[in-house]
C-alpha atoms as a printed R data frame, in Angstrom:
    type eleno elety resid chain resno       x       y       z
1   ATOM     1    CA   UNK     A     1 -27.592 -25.409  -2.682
2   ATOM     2    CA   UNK     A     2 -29.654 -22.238  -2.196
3   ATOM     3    CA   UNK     A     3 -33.165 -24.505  -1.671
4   ATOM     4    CA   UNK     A     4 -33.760 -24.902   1.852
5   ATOM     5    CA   UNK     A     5 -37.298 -26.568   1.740
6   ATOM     6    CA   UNK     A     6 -39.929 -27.672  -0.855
7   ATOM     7    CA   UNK     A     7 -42.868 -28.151   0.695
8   ATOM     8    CA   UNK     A     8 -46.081 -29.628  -0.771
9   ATOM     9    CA   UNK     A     9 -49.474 -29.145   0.838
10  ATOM    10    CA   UNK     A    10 -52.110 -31.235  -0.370
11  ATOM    11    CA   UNK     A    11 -54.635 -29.560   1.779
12  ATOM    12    CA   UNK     A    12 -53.858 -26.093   0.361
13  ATOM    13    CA   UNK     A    13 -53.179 -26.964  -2.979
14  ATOM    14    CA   UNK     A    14 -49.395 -25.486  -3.002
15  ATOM    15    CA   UNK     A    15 -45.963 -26.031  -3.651
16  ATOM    16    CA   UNK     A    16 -43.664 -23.997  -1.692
17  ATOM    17    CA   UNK     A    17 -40.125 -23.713  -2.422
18  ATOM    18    CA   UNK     A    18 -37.648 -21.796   0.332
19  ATOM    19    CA   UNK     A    19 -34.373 -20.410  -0.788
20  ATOM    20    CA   UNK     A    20 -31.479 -18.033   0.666
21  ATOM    21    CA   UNK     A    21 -28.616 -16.159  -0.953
22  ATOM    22    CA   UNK     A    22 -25.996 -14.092   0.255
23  ATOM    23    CA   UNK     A    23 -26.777 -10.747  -1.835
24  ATOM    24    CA   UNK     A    24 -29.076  -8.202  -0.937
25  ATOM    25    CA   UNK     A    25 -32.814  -8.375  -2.112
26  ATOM    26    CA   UNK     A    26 -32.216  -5.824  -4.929
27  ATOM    27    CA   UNK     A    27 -29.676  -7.976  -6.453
28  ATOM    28    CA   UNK     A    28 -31.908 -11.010  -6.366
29  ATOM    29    CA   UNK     A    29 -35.078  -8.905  -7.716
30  ATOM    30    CA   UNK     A    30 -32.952  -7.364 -10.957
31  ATOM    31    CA   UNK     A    31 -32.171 -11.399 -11.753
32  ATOM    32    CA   UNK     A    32 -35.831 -12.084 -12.274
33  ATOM    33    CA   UNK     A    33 -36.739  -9.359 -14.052
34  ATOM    34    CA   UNK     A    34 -33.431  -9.260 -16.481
35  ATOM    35    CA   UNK     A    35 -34.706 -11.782 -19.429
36  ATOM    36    CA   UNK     A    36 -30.771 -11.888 -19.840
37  ATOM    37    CA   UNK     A    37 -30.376 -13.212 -15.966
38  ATOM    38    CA   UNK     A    38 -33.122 -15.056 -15.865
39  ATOM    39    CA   UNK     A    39 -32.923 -17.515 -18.436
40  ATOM    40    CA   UNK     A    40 -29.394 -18.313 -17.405
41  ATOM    41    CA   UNK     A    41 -31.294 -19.845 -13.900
42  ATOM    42    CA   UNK     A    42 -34.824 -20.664 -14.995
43  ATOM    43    CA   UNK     A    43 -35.311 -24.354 -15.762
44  ATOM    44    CA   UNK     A    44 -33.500 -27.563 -14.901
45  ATOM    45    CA   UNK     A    45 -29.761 -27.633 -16.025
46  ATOM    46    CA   UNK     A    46 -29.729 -29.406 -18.995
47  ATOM    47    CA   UNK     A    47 -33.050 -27.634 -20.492
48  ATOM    48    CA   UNK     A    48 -31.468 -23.644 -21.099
49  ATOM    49    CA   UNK     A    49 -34.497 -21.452 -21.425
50  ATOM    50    CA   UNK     A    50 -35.282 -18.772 -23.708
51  ATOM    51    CA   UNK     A    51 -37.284 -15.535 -22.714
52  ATOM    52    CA   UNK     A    52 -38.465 -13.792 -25.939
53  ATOM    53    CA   UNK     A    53 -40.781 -11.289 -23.811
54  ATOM    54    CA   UNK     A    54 -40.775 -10.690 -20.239
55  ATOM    55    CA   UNK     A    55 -42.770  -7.142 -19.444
56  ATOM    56    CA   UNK     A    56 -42.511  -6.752 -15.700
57  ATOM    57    CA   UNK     A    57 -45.463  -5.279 -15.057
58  ATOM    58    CA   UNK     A    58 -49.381  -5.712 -13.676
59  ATOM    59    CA   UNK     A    59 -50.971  -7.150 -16.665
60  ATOM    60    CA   UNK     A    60 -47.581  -7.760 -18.328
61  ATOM    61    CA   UNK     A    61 -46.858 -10.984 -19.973
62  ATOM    62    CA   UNK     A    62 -43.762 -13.599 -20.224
63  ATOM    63    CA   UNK     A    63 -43.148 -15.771 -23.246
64  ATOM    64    CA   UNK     A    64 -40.367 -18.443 -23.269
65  ATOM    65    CA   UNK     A    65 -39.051 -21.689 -23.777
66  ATOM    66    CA   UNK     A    66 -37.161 -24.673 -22.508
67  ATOM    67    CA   UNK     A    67 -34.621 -26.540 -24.982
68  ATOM    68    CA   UNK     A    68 -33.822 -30.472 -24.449
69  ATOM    69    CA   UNK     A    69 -30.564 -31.783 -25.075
70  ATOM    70    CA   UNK     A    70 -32.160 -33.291 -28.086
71  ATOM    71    CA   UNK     A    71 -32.787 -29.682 -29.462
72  ATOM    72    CA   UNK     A    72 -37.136 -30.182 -28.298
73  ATOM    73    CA   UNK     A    73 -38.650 -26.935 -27.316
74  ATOM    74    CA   UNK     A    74 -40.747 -26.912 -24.351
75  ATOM    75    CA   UNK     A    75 -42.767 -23.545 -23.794
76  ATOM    76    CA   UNK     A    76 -44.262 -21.541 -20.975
77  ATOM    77    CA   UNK     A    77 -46.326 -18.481 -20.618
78  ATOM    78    CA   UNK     A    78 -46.413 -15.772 -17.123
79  ATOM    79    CA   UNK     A    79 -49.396 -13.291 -17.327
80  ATOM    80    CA   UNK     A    80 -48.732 -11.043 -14.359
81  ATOM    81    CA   UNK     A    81 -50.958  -9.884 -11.917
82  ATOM    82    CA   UNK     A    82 -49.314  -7.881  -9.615
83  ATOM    83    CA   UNK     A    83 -46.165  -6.800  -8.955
84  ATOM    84    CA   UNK     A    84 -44.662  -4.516  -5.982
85  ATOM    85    CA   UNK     A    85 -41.097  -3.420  -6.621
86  ATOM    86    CA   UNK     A    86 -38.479  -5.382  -4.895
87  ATOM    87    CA   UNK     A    87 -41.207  -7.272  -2.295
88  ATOM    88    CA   UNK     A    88 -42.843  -9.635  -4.536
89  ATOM    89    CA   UNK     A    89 -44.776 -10.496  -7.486
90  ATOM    90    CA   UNK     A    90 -47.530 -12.684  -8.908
91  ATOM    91    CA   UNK     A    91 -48.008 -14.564 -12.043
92  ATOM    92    CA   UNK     A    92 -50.274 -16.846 -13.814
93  ATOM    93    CA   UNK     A    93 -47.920 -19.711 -14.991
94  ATOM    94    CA   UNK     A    94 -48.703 -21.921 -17.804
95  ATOM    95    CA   UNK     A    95 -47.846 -24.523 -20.289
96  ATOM    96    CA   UNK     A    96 -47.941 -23.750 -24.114
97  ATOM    97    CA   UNK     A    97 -48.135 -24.270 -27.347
98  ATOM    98    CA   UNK     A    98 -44.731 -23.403 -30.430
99  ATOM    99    CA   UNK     A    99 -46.749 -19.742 -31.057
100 ATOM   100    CA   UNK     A   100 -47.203 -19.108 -27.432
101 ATOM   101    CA   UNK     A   101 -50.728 -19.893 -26.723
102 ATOM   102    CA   UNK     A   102 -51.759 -21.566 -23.688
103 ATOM   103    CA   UNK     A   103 -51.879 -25.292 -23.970
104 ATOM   104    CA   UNK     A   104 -54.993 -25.996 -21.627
105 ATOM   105    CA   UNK     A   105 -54.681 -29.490 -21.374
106 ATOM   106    CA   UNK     A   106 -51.824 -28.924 -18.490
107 ATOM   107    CA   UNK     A   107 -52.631 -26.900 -15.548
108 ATOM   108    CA   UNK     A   108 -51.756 -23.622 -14.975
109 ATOM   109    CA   UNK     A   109 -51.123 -22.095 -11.539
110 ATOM   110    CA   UNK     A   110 -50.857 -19.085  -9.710
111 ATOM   111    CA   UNK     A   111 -47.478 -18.360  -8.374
112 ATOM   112    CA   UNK     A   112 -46.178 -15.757  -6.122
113 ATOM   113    CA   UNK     A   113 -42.413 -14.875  -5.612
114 ATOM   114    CA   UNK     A   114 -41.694 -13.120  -2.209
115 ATOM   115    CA   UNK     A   115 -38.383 -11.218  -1.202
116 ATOM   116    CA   UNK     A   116 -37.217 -10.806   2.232
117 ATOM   117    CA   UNK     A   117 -34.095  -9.619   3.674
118 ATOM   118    CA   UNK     A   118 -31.977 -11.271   6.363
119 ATOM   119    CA   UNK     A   119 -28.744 -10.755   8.077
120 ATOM   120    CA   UNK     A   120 -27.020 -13.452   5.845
121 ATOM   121    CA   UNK     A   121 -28.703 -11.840   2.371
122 ATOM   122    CA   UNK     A   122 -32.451 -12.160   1.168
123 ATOM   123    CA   UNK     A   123 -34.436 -15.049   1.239
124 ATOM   124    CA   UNK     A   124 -36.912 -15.964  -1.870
125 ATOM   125    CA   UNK     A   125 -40.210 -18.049  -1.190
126 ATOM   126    CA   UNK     A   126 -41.855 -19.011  -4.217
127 ATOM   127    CA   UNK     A   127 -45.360 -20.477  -3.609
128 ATOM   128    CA   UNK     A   128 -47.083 -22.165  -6.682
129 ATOM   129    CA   UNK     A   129 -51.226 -22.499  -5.961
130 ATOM   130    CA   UNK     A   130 -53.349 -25.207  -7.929
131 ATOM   131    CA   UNK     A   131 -56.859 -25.552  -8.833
132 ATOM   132    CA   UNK     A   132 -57.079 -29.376  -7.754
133 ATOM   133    CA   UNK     A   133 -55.236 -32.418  -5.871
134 ATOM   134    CA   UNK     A   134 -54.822 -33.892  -9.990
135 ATOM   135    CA   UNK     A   135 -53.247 -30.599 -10.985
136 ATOM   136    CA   UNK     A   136 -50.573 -30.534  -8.349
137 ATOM   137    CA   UNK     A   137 -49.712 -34.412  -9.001
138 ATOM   138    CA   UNK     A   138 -49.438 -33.860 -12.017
139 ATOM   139    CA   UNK     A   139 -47.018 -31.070 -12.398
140 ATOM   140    CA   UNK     A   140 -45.023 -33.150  -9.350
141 ATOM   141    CA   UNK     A   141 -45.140 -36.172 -11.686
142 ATOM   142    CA   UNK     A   142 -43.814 -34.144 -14.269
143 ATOM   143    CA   UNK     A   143 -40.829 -33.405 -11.985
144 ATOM   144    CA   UNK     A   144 -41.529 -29.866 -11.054
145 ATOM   145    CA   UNK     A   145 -39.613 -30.278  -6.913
146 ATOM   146    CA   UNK     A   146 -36.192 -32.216  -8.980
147 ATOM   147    CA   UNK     A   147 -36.780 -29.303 -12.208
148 ATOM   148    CA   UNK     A   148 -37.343 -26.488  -9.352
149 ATOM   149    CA   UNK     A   149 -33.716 -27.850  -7.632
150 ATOM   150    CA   UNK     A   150 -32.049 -28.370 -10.745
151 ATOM   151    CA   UNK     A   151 -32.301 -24.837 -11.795
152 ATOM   152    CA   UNK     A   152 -32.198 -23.673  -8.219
153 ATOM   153    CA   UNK     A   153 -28.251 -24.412  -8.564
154 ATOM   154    CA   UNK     A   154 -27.612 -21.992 -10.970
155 ATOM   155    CA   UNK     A   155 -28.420 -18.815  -9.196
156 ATOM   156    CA   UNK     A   156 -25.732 -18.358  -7.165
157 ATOM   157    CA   UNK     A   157 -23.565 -18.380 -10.134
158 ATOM   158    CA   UNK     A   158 -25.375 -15.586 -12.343
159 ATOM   159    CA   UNK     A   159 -25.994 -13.288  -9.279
160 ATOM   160    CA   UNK     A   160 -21.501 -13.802  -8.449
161 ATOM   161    CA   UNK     A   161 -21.056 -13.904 -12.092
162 ATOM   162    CA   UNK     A   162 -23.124 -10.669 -12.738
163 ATOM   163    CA   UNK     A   163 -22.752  -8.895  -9.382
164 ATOM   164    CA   UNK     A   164 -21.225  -5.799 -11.073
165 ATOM   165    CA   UNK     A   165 -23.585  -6.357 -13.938
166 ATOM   166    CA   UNK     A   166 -25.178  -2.865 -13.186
167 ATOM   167    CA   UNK     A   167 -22.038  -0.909 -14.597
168 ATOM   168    CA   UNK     A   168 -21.859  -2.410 -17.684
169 ATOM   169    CA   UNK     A   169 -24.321   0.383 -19.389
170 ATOM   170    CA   UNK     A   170 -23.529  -0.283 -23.033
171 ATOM   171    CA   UNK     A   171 -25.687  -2.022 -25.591
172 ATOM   172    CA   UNK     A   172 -25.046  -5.672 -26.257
173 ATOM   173    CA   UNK     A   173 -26.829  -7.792 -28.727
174 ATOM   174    CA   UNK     A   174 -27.700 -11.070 -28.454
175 ATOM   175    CA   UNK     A   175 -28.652 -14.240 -30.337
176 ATOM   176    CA   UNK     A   176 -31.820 -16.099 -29.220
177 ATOM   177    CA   UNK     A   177 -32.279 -18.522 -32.689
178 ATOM   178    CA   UNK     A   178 -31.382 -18.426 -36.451
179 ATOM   179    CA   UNK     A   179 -34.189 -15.540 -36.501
180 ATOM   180    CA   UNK     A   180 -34.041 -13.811 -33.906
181 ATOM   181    CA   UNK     A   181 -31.613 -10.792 -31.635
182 ATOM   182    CA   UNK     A   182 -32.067  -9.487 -28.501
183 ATOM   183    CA   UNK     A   183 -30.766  -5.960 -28.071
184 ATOM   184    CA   UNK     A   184 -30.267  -4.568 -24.731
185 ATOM   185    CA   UNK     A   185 -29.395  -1.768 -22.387
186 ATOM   186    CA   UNK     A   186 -29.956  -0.109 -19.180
187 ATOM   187    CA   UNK     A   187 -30.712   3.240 -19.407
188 ATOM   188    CA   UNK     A   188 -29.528   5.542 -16.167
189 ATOM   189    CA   UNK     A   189 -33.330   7.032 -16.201
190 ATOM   190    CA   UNK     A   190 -36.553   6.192 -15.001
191 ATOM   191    CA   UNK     A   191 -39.352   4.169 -16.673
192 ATOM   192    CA   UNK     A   192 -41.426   6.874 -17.147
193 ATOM   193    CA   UNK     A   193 -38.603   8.717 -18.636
194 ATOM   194    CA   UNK     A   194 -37.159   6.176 -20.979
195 ATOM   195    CA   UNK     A   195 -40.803   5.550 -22.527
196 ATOM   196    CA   UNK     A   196 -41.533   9.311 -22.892
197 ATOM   197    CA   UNK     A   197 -38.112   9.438 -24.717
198 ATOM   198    CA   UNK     A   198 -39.157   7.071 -27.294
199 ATOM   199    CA   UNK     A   199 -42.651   8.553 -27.783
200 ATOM   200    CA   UNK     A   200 -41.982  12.601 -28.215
201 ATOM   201    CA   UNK     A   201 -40.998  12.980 -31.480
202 ATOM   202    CA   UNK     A   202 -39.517  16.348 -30.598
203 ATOM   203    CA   UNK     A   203 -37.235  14.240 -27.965
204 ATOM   204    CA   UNK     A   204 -36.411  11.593 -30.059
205 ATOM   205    CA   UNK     A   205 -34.937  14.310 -32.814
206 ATOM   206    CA   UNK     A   206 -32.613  15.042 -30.078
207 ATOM   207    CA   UNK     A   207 -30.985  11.640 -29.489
208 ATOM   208    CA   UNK     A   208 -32.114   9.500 -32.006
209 ATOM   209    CA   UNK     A   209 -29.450   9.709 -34.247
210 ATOM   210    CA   UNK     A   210 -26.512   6.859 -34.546
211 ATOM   211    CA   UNK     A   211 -23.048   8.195 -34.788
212 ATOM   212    CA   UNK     A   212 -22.349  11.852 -34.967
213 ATOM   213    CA   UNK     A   213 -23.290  13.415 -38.543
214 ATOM   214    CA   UNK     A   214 -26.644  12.808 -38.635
215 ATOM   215    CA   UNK     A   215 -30.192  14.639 -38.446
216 ATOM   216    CA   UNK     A   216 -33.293  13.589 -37.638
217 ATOM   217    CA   UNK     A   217 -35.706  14.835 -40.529
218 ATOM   218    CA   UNK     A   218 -39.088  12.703 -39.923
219 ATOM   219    CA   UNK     A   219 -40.779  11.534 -37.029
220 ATOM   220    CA   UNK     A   220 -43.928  10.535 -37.632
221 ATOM   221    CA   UNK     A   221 -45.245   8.196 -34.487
222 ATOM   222    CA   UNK     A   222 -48.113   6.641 -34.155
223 ATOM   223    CA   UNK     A   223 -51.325   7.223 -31.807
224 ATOM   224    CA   UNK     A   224 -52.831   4.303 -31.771
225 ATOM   225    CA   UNK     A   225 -52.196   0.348 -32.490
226 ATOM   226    CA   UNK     A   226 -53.003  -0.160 -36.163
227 ATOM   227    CA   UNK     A   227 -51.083   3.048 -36.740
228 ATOM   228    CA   UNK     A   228 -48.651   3.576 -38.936
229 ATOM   229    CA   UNK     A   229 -44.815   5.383 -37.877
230 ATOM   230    CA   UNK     A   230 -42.158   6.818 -40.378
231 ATOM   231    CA   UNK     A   231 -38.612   7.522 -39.113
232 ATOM   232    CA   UNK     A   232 -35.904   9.633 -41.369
233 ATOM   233    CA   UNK     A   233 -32.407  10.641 -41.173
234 ATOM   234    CA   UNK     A   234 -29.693  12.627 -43.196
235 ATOM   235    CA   UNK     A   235 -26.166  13.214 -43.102
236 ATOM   236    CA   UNK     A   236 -25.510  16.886 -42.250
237 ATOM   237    CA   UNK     A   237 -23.056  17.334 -44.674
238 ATOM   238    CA   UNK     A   238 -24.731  15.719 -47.155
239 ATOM   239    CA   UNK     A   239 -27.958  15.403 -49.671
240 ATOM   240    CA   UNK     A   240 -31.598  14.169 -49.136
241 ATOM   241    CA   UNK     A   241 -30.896  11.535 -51.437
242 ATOM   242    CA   UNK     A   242 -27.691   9.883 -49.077
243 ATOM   243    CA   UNK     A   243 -30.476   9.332 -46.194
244 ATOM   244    CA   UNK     A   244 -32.590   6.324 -45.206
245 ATOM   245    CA   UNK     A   245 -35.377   5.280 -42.974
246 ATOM   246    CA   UNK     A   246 -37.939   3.715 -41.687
247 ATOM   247    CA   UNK     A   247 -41.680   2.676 -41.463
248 ATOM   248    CA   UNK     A   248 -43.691   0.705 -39.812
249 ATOM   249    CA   UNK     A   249 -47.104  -0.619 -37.982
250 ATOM   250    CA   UNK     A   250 -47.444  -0.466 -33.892
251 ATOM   251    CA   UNK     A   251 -49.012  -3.943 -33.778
252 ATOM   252    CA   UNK     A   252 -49.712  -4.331 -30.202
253 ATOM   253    CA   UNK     A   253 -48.910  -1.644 -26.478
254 ATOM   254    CA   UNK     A   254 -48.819  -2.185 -23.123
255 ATOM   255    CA   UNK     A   255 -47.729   1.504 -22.011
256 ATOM   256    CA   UNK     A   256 -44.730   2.287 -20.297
257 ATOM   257    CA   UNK     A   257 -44.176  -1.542 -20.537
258 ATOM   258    CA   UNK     A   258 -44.062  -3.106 -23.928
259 ATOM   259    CA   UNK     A   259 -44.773  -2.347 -27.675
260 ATOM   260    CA   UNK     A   260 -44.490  -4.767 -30.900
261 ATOM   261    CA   UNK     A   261 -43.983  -3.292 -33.748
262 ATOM   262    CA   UNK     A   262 -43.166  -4.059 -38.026
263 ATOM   263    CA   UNK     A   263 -40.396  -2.390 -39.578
264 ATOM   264    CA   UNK     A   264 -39.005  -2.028 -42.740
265 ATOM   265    CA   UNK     A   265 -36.663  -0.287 -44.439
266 ATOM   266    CA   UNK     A   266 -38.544   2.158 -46.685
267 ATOM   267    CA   UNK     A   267 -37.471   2.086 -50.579
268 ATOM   268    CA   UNK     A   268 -36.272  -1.306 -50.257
269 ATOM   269    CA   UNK     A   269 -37.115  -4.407 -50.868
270 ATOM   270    CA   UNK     A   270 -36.087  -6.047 -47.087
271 ATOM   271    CA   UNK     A   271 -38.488  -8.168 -45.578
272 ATOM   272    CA   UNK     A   272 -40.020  -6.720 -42.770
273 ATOM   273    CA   UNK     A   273 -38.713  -7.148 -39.403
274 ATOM   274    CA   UNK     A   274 -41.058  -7.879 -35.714
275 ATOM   275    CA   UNK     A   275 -39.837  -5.643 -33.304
276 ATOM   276    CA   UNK     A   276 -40.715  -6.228 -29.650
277 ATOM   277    CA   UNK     A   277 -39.786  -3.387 -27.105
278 ATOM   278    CA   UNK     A   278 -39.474  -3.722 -23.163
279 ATOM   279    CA   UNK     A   279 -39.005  -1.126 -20.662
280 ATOM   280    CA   UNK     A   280 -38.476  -2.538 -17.028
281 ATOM   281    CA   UNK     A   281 -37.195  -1.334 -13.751
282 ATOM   282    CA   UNK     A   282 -34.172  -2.024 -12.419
283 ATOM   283    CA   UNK     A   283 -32.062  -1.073  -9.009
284 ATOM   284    CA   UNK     A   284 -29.781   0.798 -11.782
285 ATOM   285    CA   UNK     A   285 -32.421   2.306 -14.050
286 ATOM   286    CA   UNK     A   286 -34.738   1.237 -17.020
287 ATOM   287    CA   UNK     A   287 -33.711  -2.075 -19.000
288 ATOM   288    CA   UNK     A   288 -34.587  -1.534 -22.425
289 ATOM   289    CA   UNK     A   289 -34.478  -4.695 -24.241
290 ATOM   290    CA   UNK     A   290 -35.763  -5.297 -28.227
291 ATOM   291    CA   UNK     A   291 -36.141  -8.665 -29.626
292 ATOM   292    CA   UNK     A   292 -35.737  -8.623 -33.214
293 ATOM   293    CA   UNK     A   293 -37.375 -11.379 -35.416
294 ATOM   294    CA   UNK     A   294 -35.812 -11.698 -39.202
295 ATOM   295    CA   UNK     A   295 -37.474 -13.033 -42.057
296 ATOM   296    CA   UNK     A   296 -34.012 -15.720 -41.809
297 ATOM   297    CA   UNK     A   297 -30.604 -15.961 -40.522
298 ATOM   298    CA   UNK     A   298 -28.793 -14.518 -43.543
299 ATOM   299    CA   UNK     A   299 -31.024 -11.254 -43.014
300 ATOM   300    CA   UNK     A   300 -30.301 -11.511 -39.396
301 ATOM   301    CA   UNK     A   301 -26.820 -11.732 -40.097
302 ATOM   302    CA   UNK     A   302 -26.750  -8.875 -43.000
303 ATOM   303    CA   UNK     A   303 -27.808  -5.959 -40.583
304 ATOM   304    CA   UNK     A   304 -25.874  -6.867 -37.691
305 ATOM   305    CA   UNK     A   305 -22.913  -6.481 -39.760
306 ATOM   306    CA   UNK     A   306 -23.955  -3.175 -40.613
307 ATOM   307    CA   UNK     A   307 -22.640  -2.045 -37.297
308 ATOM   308    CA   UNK     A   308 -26.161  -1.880 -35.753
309 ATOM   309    CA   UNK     A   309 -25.371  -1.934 -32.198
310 ATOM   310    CA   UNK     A   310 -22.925   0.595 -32.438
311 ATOM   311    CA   UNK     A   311 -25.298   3.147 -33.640
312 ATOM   312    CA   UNK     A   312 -27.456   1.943 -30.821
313 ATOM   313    CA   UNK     A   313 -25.334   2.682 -28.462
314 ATOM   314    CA   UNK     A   314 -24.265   5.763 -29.495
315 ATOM   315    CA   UNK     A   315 -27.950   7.161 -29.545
316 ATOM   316    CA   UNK     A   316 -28.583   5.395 -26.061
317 ATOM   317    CA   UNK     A   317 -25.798   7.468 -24.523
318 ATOM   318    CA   UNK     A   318 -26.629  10.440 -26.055
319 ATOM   319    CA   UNK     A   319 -30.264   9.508 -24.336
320 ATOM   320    CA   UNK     A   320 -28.561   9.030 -20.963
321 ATOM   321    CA   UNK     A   321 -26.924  12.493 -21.482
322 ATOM   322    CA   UNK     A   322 -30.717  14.218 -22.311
323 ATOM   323    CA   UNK     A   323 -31.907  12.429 -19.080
């Protein structure tokens, strides 16, 4: 077991849980801030979470979910208030509701993560603040110290099982429910750079492209939320009327960090898609990672088979090669 203390202060109002592992502190830092890594730890064993948005950044937020053996969804918020890379971070953690909004009848506390290396590895100290004696025994009542052990456990196995997970650079998808695909990849490139590349239209004509044979005709972004986009492509070899594209609204931005999104196929009669875009830091480069919500599964299922991810990837790399 990686916990080496929990530790509960009723004079200070915290809960403080010690833990050690034999990899270095970058290691451990990437598995908090990978949605993909963290939900494979976060939560007692027999309760897998679900992280549908985790933007690692000051003012940044974290949506996800808990599901019982019974198939009950339990969900959680993180609004993040400060973060220094690879020493620690703060959060605002916080019970809530099916859409995500804070359920204020629980408590919510303020919880800081600290990295520190050792000889052996790193060790993590997670210390979880509370407004009042009630709110503290009640989360304990709960069973936040057994919950906190229970998902404790499953660390060591991601960070062995992923240990190399830094050279895998090719895009993966992902199914989170009957609605909804996460799309990921890290991106050998900086934050700043990775953003910049999906905001330059100029740029973008140079990489956004799928599989060799295509052009880039319209890139029309957007300057402000409530703006509109419009995306365009054509086979070089080919006719106006043999391309396709795309429109949509930017519905929400946290820059450099995280963008929502609609899109739609335009000329069509598809349903509308909710795109959410991260962009986080890792010890290997930028994590892009796009949860896609579908209208249903058999939409879901329709444009995956369209091979998708494959012309993800191949734009990604020809990103990588810009970069």
């Amino acid at each position: 077991m990686p916990v080496t203390s929990v530790i509960q202060d009723a004079q200070a109002l915290t809960l403080t849980v010690h833990a050690e592992f034999g990899v270095k502190v970058s290691r451990l830092w990437d598995a908090y801030l990978d949605p993909r890594q963290i939900e494979k730890f976060w939560g007692p064993v027999e309760y897998p979470a679900t992280f549908t948005r985790h933007d690692a950044v000051s003012g940044g937020r974290t949506n996800y979910h808990m599901t019982s053996p019974e198939g009950e969804e339990f969900h959680g918020y993180w609004d993040w208030n400060e973060i220094v890379e690879q020493k620690f971070f703060e959060v605002t953690d916080g019970f809530a509701h099916s859409d995500g909004s804070p359920n204020t009848e629980l408590p919510t506390t303020r919880t800081t993560f600290s990295f520190d290396p050792q000889d052996s590895g790193s060790k993590l100290t997670i210390t979880s603040n509370f407004d009042s004696m009630e709110a503290l025994e009640q989360v304990v009542a709960m069973g936040m110290i057994d919950g906190t052990r229970s998902a404790m456990s499953q660390i060591e196995q991601v960070l062995s099982d992923l240990r190399d997970y830094s050279k895998n650079f090719t895009t993966e998808a992902q199914l989170l429910s009957d609605t909804q695909v996460r799309v990921s990849r890290i991106i050998r490139g900086t934050r700043e750079q990775v953003w910049l590349a999906h905001h330059d239209a100029q740029l973008m004509k140079r990489w956004l492209l799928g599989p060799d044979g295509w052009r880039m005709t319209e890139c029309a972004l957007p300057e402000a939320v409530g703006d509109s986009y419009r995306y365009h492509w054509e086979p070089e070899s080919g006719t106006a009327e043999q391309g396709f594209g795309f429109t949509g609204t930017l519905l929400e931005q946290l820059p450099q960090s995280y963008e929502r999104t609609t899109e739609q196929m335009i000329d069509t009669d598809y349903p509308a898609t909710i795109n959410e875009s991260t962009f986080t830091e890792t010890t290997a480069g930028t994590l892009l990672s796009i949860v896609i919500t579908y209208p249903d599964a058999q939409t879901r299922d329709m444009v995956l088979a369209t091979g998708m991810t494959n012309g993800m990837e191949a734009s990604y790399a020809r990103l990588e090669s810009l970069l």
